[in-house]
PDB file of C-alpha atoms in Angstrom:
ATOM      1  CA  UNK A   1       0.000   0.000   0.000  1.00 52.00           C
ATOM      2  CA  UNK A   2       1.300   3.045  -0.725  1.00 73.00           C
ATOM      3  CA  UNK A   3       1.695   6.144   2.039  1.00 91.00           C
ATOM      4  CA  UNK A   4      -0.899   8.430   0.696  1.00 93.00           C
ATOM      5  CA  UNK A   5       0.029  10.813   3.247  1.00 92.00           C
ATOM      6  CA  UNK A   6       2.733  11.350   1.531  1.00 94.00           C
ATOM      7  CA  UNK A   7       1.362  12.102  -1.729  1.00 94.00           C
ATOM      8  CA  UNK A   8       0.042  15.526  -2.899  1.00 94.00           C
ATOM      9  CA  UNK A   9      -3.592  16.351  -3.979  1.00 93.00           C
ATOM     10  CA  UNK A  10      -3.565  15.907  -7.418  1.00 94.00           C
ATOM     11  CA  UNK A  11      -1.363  12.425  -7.062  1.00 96.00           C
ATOM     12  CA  UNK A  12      -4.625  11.598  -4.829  1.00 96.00           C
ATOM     13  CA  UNK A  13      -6.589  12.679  -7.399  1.00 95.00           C
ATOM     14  CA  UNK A  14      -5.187  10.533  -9.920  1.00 97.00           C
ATOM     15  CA  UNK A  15      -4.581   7.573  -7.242  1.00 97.00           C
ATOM     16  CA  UNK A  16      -8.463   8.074  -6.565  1.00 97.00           C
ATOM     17  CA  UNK A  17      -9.894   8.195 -10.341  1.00 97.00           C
ATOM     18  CA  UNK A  18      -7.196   5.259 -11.162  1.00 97.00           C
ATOM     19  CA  UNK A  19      -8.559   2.808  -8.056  1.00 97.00           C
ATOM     20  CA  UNK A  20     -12.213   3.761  -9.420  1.00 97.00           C
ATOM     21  CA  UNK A  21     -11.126   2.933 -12.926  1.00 98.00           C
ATOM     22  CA  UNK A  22      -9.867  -0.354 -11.508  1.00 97.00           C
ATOM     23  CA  UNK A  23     -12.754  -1.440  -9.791  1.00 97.00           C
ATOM     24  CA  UNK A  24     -14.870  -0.654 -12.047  1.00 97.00           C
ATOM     25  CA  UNK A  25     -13.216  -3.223 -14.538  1.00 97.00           C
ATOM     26  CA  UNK A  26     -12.587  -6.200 -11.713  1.00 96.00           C
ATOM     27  CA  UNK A  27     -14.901  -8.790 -11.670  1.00 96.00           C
ATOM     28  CA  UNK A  28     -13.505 -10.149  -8.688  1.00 97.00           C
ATOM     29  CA  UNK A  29     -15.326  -9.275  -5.206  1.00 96.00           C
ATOM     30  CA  UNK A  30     -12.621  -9.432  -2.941  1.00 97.00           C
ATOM     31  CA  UNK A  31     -10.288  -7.188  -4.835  1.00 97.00           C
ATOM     32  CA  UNK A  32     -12.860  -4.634  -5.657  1.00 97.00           C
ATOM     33  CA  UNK A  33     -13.284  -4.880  -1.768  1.00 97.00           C
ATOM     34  CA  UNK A  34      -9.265  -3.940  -0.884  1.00 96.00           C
ATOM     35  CA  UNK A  35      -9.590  -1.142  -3.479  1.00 97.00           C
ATOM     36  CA  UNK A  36     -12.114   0.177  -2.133  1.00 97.00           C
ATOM     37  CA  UNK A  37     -10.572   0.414   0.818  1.00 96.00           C
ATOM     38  CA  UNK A  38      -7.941   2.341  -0.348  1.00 96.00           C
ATOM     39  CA  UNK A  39     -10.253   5.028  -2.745  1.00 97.00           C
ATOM     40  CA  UNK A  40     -12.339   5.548   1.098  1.00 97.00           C
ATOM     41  CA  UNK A  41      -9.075   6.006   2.467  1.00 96.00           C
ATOM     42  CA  UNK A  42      -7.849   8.403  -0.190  1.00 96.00           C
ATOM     43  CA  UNK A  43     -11.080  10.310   0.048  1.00 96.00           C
ATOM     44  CA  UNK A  44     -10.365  10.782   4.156  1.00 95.00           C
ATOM     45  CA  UNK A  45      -7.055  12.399   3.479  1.00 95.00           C
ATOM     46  CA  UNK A  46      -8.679  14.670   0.944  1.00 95.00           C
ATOM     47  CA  UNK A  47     -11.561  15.565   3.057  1.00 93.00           C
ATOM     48  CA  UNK A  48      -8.678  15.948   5.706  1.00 91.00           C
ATOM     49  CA  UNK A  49      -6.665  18.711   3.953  1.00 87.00           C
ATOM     50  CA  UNK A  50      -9.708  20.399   2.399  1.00 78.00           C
ATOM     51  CA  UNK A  51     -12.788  19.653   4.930  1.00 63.00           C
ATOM     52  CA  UNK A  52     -15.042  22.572   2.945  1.00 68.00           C
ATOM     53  CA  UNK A  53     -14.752  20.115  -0.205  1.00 60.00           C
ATOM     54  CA  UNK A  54     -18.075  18.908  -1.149  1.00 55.00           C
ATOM     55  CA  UNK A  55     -18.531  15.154  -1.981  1.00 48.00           C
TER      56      UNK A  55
END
């Protein structure tokens, strides 16, 4: 797993829209499940360093 806190808001960004891309393609429940995991986790960092950002 990478250290998104390490990463800056547009390599979130493009983390984010890649993981979505990626799940959106699996057919496989379990992985879907771990990327998931890691897009919610994205989105709390982003929420974190911008809490006025709408969903």
């Amino acid at each position: 797993m990478a250290n998104y806190y390490e990463m800056s808001v547009s390599e979130l960004e493009a983390e984010r829209d890649r993981l979505a891309e990626k799940m959106m393609a699996s057919n496989d429940t379990a992985e879907i499940e771990l990327l998931s995991q890691d897009f919610e986790g994205i989105e709390d960092i982003l929420n974190e360093r911008d809490p006025m950002a709408e969903d």
